[in-house]
Amino acid sequence: FAAGWKNDISNHWAKEEIEYLLGKNIVSGYPDGSFKPDRSITRAEFIRVINTVFGYSEIGQVKFTDVKKADWFYDEIGKAVAAGYINGYTDGTMKPNNPITRQEVSKIMVVVFGLSETESESANGFKDSSKIDAWAKVYVSILKDKGYISGYPDGTFRPTSPITRAEAVKIITNASGNIINAPGQYSEDADGNVLVNTPNVVLKDMDINGDLYLTEGIGDGDVVLDNVRVYGETHIRGGGEHSITIRNSSLGQVVVKKENSKIRVVIDENTEVSDIVVDENIILVIKEGAKVESIRVTGEANIEVEKGAGVGTIEVEAKNVESK
């Protein structure tokens, strides 16, 4: 099998990225041993890859008229519904076997990576920007500004063209960076993003020059950050009531959000955080010796600030918030 797909991609421009995701068991080849990097990828196939990257497991209610329980992708579509990154078409279909377009991929990537919408119109820089649907321009602009997409050498984006398997792999590796999907301790610095989708992980003595994602794949498990510096944003979406623990570390903005179950985040001693955004179901503990410039609470949450902790401001935008 290995020899098959290596021959298939040995001289391909995305060889390194394809081999990386193959090694992480996030993508797979075909039964004949090939990868077929220039073949288009269907909507269902792309959704399965995204689910695997983030470790989504909750299955939502599938109401699409063209998705049946017997279909191999039924549960994958259900996971995407629960995660909230697909809506289907206005006629009630999902069209799971249709090739997914480049602009459709752009929207999904922005939603699952939690990228902030901006006023940028950089998508207009593509020569064929007039062909980008109005709803998609903001998503294409965001990905372009982040450097996750660049278009083709002729200056086009080709928004309605099917994305190839290699192109899908490239955009996912650009956005996710270093994917950690096995328990253990990790200490390798990262020039870009780091994404953790499994529990029982310790990040120690690391510099992360991009964003850090602690994803839904962590479930109710634990992750520890010890002497970690994150120069981008930190997105915490997984973990249980035992906790995500951050000690001896320096972080910029931290966004904590978990649907349907509680998560406990402990900002321990010798940790500095610029600001934290807390949504529903969150227990946030600021320990003695930790410093947080600002906390913004957007959902029902529990905030505990110990004596000796340094907190600048707490802004509450929700009801039923407990603090002590």
Coordinates of C-alpha atoms in Angstrom, one line a residue:
F1 CA 0.0 0.0 0.0
A2 CA 2.7 2.4 1.0
A3 CA 4.6 1.9 -2.2
G4 CA 1.4 2.6 -4.2
W5 CA 0.6 6.0 -2.8
K6 CA 4.3 7.0 -2.7
N7 CA 4.5 6.4 -6.5
D8 CA 1.3 8.3 -6.9
I9 CA 2.5 11.4 -5.1
S10 CA 6.3 11.1 -5.3
N11 CA 6.7 14.1 -7.6
H12 CA 3.6 16.0 -6.5
W13 CA 3.7 19.6 -5.2
A14 CA 1.7 18.6 -2.1
K15 CA 3.8 15.4 -1.4
E16 CA 5.0 16.6 2.0
E17 CA 1.5 17.7 3.2
I18 CA -0.2 14.5 1.9
E19 CA 2.4 12.3 3.6
Y20 CA 1.9 14.2 6.9
L21 CA -1.9 13.7 7.0
L22 CA -1.5 10.1 5.8
G23 CA 0.9 9.5 8.7
K24 CA -1.6 11.1 11.1
N25 CA -4.4 8.8 9.7
I26 CA -6.4 11.9 8.9
V27 CA -6.7 11.0 5.2
S28 CA -6.3 7.7 3.4
G29 CA -5.6 6.3 0.0
Y30 CA -7.6 4.1 -2.3
P31 CA -7.7 0.2 -2.1
D32 CA -5.3 0.0 -5.1
G33 CA -2.6 1.9 -3.1
S34 CA -3.0 5.2 -4.9
F35 CA -3.9 8.6 -3.4
K36 CA -5.1 10.3 -6.5
P37 CA -4.1 13.8 -5.4
D38 CA -5.6 15.6 -8.4
R39 CA -9.0 14.0 -8.1
S40 CA -11.8 16.1 -6.7
I41 CA -13.1 15.4 -3.2
T42 CA -16.8 15.1 -2.4
R43 CA -18.6 17.1 0.2
A44 CA -19.0 14.0 2.4
E45 CA -15.3 13.1 2.1
F46 CA -14.2 16.6 3.0
I47 CA -16.6 16.6 6.0
R48 CA -15.1 13.3 7.2
V49 CA -11.6 14.8 7.1
I50 CA -12.6 17.8 9.1
N51 CA -14.3 15.6 11.7
T52 CA -11.2 13.6 12.0
V53 CA -8.9 16.7 12.4
F54 CA -11.1 18.1 15.2
G55 CA -12.1 14.9 16.8
Y56 CA -15.9 15.6 16.6
S57 CA -17.9 12.8 18.1
E58 CA -21.3 14.1 18.9
I59 CA -23.9 13.2 16.3
G60 CA -26.7 15.7 15.6
Q61 CA -30.1 15.1 13.9
V62 CA -29.8 14.6 10.2
K63 CA -32.8 15.9 8.3
F64 CA -31.3 16.2 4.8
T65 CA -33.5 14.5 2.2
D66 CA -30.6 12.9 0.4
V67 CA -28.8 11.5 3.4
K68 CA -30.0 8.1 4.6
K69 CA -29.0 6.0 7.6
A70 CA -27.6 3.3 5.4
D71 CA -25.1 5.8 3.8
W72 CA -21.5 5.5 4.9
F73 CA -21.4 9.2 5.6
Y74 CA -24.6 9.4 7.7
D75 CA -22.8 9.7 11.0
E76 CA -20.2 12.1 9.5
I77 CA -22.9 14.4 8.3
G78 CA -24.5 14.2 11.8
K79 CA -21.2 15.2 13.4
A80 CA -20.9 18.2 11.1
V81 CA -24.5 19.2 12.0
A82 CA -23.8 18.9 15.8
A83 CA -20.5 20.9 15.3
G84 CA -22.5 23.6 13.5
Y85 CA -20.4 24.0 10.4
I86 CA -22.8 22.8 7.7
N87 CA -26.4 23.9 6.8
G88 CA -27.1 22.2 3.5
Y89 CA -29.0 23.8 0.6
T90 CA -32.3 25.7 0.6
D91 CA -34.0 22.7 -1.0
G92 CA -33.3 20.5 2.1
T93 CA -30.5 18.5 0.5
M94 CA -26.8 18.1 1.4
K95 CA -25.6 16.8 -2.0
P96 CA -23.0 14.7 -0.2
N97 CA -21.6 13.0 -3.3
N98 CA -21.1 16.3 -5.2
P99 CA -17.5 17.6 -5.5
I100 CA -17.0 20.4 -2.9
T101 CA -16.1 23.7 -4.3
R102 CA -13.2 25.9 -3.3
Q103 CA -15.5 28.6 -1.9
E104 CA -17.5 26.1 0.0
V105 CA -14.3 24.8 1.6
S106 CA -13.4 28.4 2.5
K107 CA -16.6 28.8 4.5
I108 CA -16.2 25.6 6.4
M109 CA -12.5 26.4 7.3
V110 CA -13.4 29.8 8.7
V111 CA -16.2 28.4 10.8
V112 CA -14.4 25.3 12.2
F113 CA -11.2 27.3 13.0
G114 CA -13.2 30.1 14.6
L115 CA -11.6 32.8 12.5
S116 CA -12.9 36.3 13.1
E117 CA -14.8 38.0 10.4
T118 CA -13.1 41.2 9.2
E119 CA -13.9 44.1 6.9
S120 CA -11.1 42.9 4.5
E121 CA -12.0 42.7 0.8
S122 CA -8.7 41.0 -0.2
A123 CA -10.7 38.4 -2.2
N124 CA -11.2 41.2 -4.7
G125 CA -7.5 40.8 -5.5
F126 CA -8.1 37.6 -7.4
K127 CA -8.6 38.2 -11.1
D128 CA -11.8 36.2 -11.1
S129 CA -13.2 37.8 -7.9
S130 CA -16.4 38.6 -9.8
K131 CA -17.1 34.8 -9.9
I132 CA -16.9 34.5 -6.1
D133 CA -20.5 34.3 -4.7
A134 CA -21.4 37.3 -2.4
W135 CA -21.8 35.0 0.6
A136 CA -18.3 33.5 0.1
K137 CA -16.2 36.7 -0.3
V138 CA -15.7 37.3 3.4
Y139 CA -14.5 33.7 3.9
V140 CA -12.1 33.8 1.0
S141 CA -10.8 37.1 2.2
I142 CA -10.2 35.8 5.7
L143 CA -8.3 32.7 4.5
K144 CA -6.3 34.8 2.1
D145 CA -5.3 37.3 4.8
K146 CA -4.3 34.4 7.1
G147 CA -2.1 33.0 4.4
Y148 CA -4.0 29.7 4.3
I149 CA -5.0 30.1 0.6
S150 CA -3.1 31.9 -2.2
G151 CA -4.9 31.1 -5.4
Y152 CA -3.3 30.0 -8.7
P153 CA -0.2 31.3 -10.4
D154 CA -2.4 33.1 -13.0
G155 CA -3.9 35.2 -10.2
T156 CA -7.3 33.4 -10.1
F157 CA -9.1 31.7 -7.3
R158 CA -11.6 29.6 -9.2
P159 CA -14.2 29.6 -6.5
T160 CA -16.8 27.3 -8.1
S161 CA -14.2 24.7 -9.3
P162 CA -14.1 21.5 -7.3
I163 CA -11.2 21.4 -4.9
T164 CA -8.8 18.6 -5.4
R165 CA -7.7 16.1 -2.7
A166 CA -4.2 17.7 -2.7
E167 CA -5.6 21.2 -2.4
A168 CA -7.8 20.1 0.5
V169 CA -4.9 18.6 2.2
K170 CA -2.8 21.7 1.7
I171 CA -5.4 24.1 3.1
I172 CA -6.0 21.9 6.1
T173 CA -2.3 21.6 6.9
N174 CA -1.8 25.3 6.5
A175 CA -4.6 26.0 9.0
S176 CA -4.0 23.2 11.6
G177 CA -0.2 23.3 11.6
N178 CA 1.2 20.7 14.0
I179 CA -1.6 18.1 14.8
I180 CA -1.2 16.3 18.1
N181 CA -3.5 13.2 18.0
A182 CA -1.7 10.9 20.4
P183 CA -1.4 11.2 24.2
G184 CA 2.0 12.2 25.6
Q185 CA 4.3 15.1 26.4
Y186 CA 5.4 17.4 23.6
S187 CA 8.1 20.1 23.7
E188 CA 8.8 21.0 20.1
D189 CA 8.5 24.6 19.2
A190 CA 6.0 25.5 16.4
D191 CA 6.4 28.2 13.8
G192 CA 2.7 28.0 13.0
N193 CA -0.4 26.7 14.6
V194 CA -0.7 23.7 17.0
L195 CA -3.9 21.6 17.2
V196 CA -4.5 19.0 20.0
N197 CA -7.4 16.6 19.4
T198 CA -6.8 14.0 22.0
P199 CA -6.8 13.9 25.9
N200 CA -3.9 13.2 28.2
V201 CA -1.5 15.6 26.5
V202 CA 1.1 17.8 28.2
L203 CA 2.6 20.7 26.2
K204 CA 5.8 21.7 28.0
D205 CA 8.6 24.3 27.3
M206 CA 7.1 25.3 24.0
D207 CA 6.9 28.4 21.9
I208 CA 3.9 28.5 19.5
N209 CA 4.2 31.3 17.1
G210 CA 0.7 30.8 15.7
D211 CA -2.6 29.8 17.3
L212 CA -3.3 26.9 19.7
Y213 CA -6.4 24.8 19.3
L214 CA -7.5 22.4 22.1
T215 CA -10.4 20.8 20.2
E216 CA -13.5 18.8 20.9
G217 CA -11.5 15.5 20.4
I218 CA -10.1 16.0 23.9
G219 CA -13.6 15.1 25.2
D220 CA -13.8 15.2 29.0
G221 CA -10.1 14.5 29.3
D222 CA -7.2 16.6 30.5
V223 CA -4.6 18.8 28.9
V224 CA -1.8 20.7 30.6
L225 CA 0.2 23.6 29.4
D226 CA 3.5 24.1 31.3
N227 CA 5.9 26.9 30.4
V228 CA 4.2 27.5 27.0
R229 CA 4.1 30.8 25.1
V230 CA 1.4 31.2 22.6
Y231 CA 1.8 34.3 20.4
G232 CA -1.5 33.9 18.6
E233 CA -4.9 33.0 20.0
T234 CA -5.8 30.0 22.1
H235 CA -9.1 28.2 21.4
I236 CA -10.2 25.8 24.1
R237 CA -13.2 23.6 23.1
G238 CA -12.4 20.3 24.8
G239 CA -11.7 19.1 28.4
G240 CA -13.8 18.1 31.3
E241 CA -14.7 19.2 34.8
H242 CA -11.2 18.1 36.0
S243 CA -9.6 20.6 33.8
I244 CA -7.4 22.3 31.3
T245 CA -4.5 23.5 33.4
I246 CA -2.2 26.4 32.3
R247 CA 0.8 27.1 34.4
N248 CA 4.1 29.1 34.1
S249 CA 2.8 30.2 30.7
S250 CA 2.1 33.3 28.6
L251 CA -0.9 33.6 26.3
G252 CA -2.6 36.3 24.3
Q253 CA -6.3 36.0 23.8
V254 CA -8.0 32.8 25.1
V255 CA -11.5 31.8 23.8
V256 CA -13.2 29.1 25.9
K257 CA -16.3 27.5 24.5
K258 CA -17.8 24.0 24.9
E259 CA -21.3 22.9 23.9
N260 CA -23.5 20.7 26.1
S261 CA -21.1 19.9 28.9
K262 CA -18.9 21.7 31.4
I263 CA -15.3 22.4 31.1
R264 CA -13.0 23.6 33.9
V265 CA -10.0 25.8 32.9
V266 CA -7.4 26.7 35.6
I267 CA -5.0 29.6 35.1
D268 CA -2.3 28.6 37.5
E269 CA 0.6 30.4 39.1
N270 CA 3.1 32.3 37.1
T271 CA 0.8 32.5 34.1
E272 CA -0.1 35.7 32.2
V273 CA -3.0 36.0 29.9
S274 CA -4.0 39.2 28.0
D275 CA -7.7 38.4 27.9
I276 CA -10.1 35.5 28.2
V277 CA -13.5 35.2 26.5
V278 CA -15.8 32.7 28.4
D279 CA -19.0 31.2 27.0
E280 CA -21.6 28.9 28.6
N281 CA -20.8 25.7 30.7
I282 CA -17.3 27.1 31.7
I283 CA -15.7 27.0 35.1
L284 CA -12.8 29.4 35.1
V285 CA -10.3 29.4 38.0
I286 CA -7.7 32.1 38.3
K287 CA -5.1 30.9 40.9
E288 CA -2.9 32.9 43.2
G289 CA 0.1 34.3 41.3
A290 CA -1.7 34.3 37.9
K291 CA -2.4 37.5 36.0
V292 CA -5.2 38.1 33.6
E293 CA -5.8 41.6 32.1
S294 CA -9.4 41.1 31.2
I295 CA -12.2 38.5 31.3
R296 CA -15.3 38.8 29.2
V297 CA -18.2 36.4 30.0
T298 CA -20.7 35.9 27.2
G299 CA -22.6 32.9 28.6
E300 CA -23.7 31.3 31.9
A301 CA -20.4 30.5 33.7
N302 CA -18.7 30.3 37.0
I303 CA -15.7 32.5 37.6
E304 CA -13.4 31.9 40.6
V305 CA -10.6 34.4 41.4
E306 CA -8.4 33.4 44.3
K307 CA -6.8 35.8 46.7
G308 CA -3.4 36.9 45.2
A309 CA -4.5 36.6 41.6
G310 CA -4.3 39.6 39.4
V311 CA -7.4 40.4 37.3
G312 CA -7.8 43.7 35.6
T313 CA -11.4 43.8 34.5
I314 CA -14.4 41.4 34.3
E315 CA -17.1 42.2 31.8
V316 CA -20.3 40.2 32.1
E317 CA -22.6 40.1 29.1
A318 CA -24.8 37.2 30.3
K319 CA -27.2 36.3 33.1
N320 CA -26.7 33.7 35.9
V321 CA -23.0 34.2 36.1
E322 CA -21.4 33.2 39.4
S323 CA -18.2 34.7 40.6
K324 CA -16.2 34.5 43.8

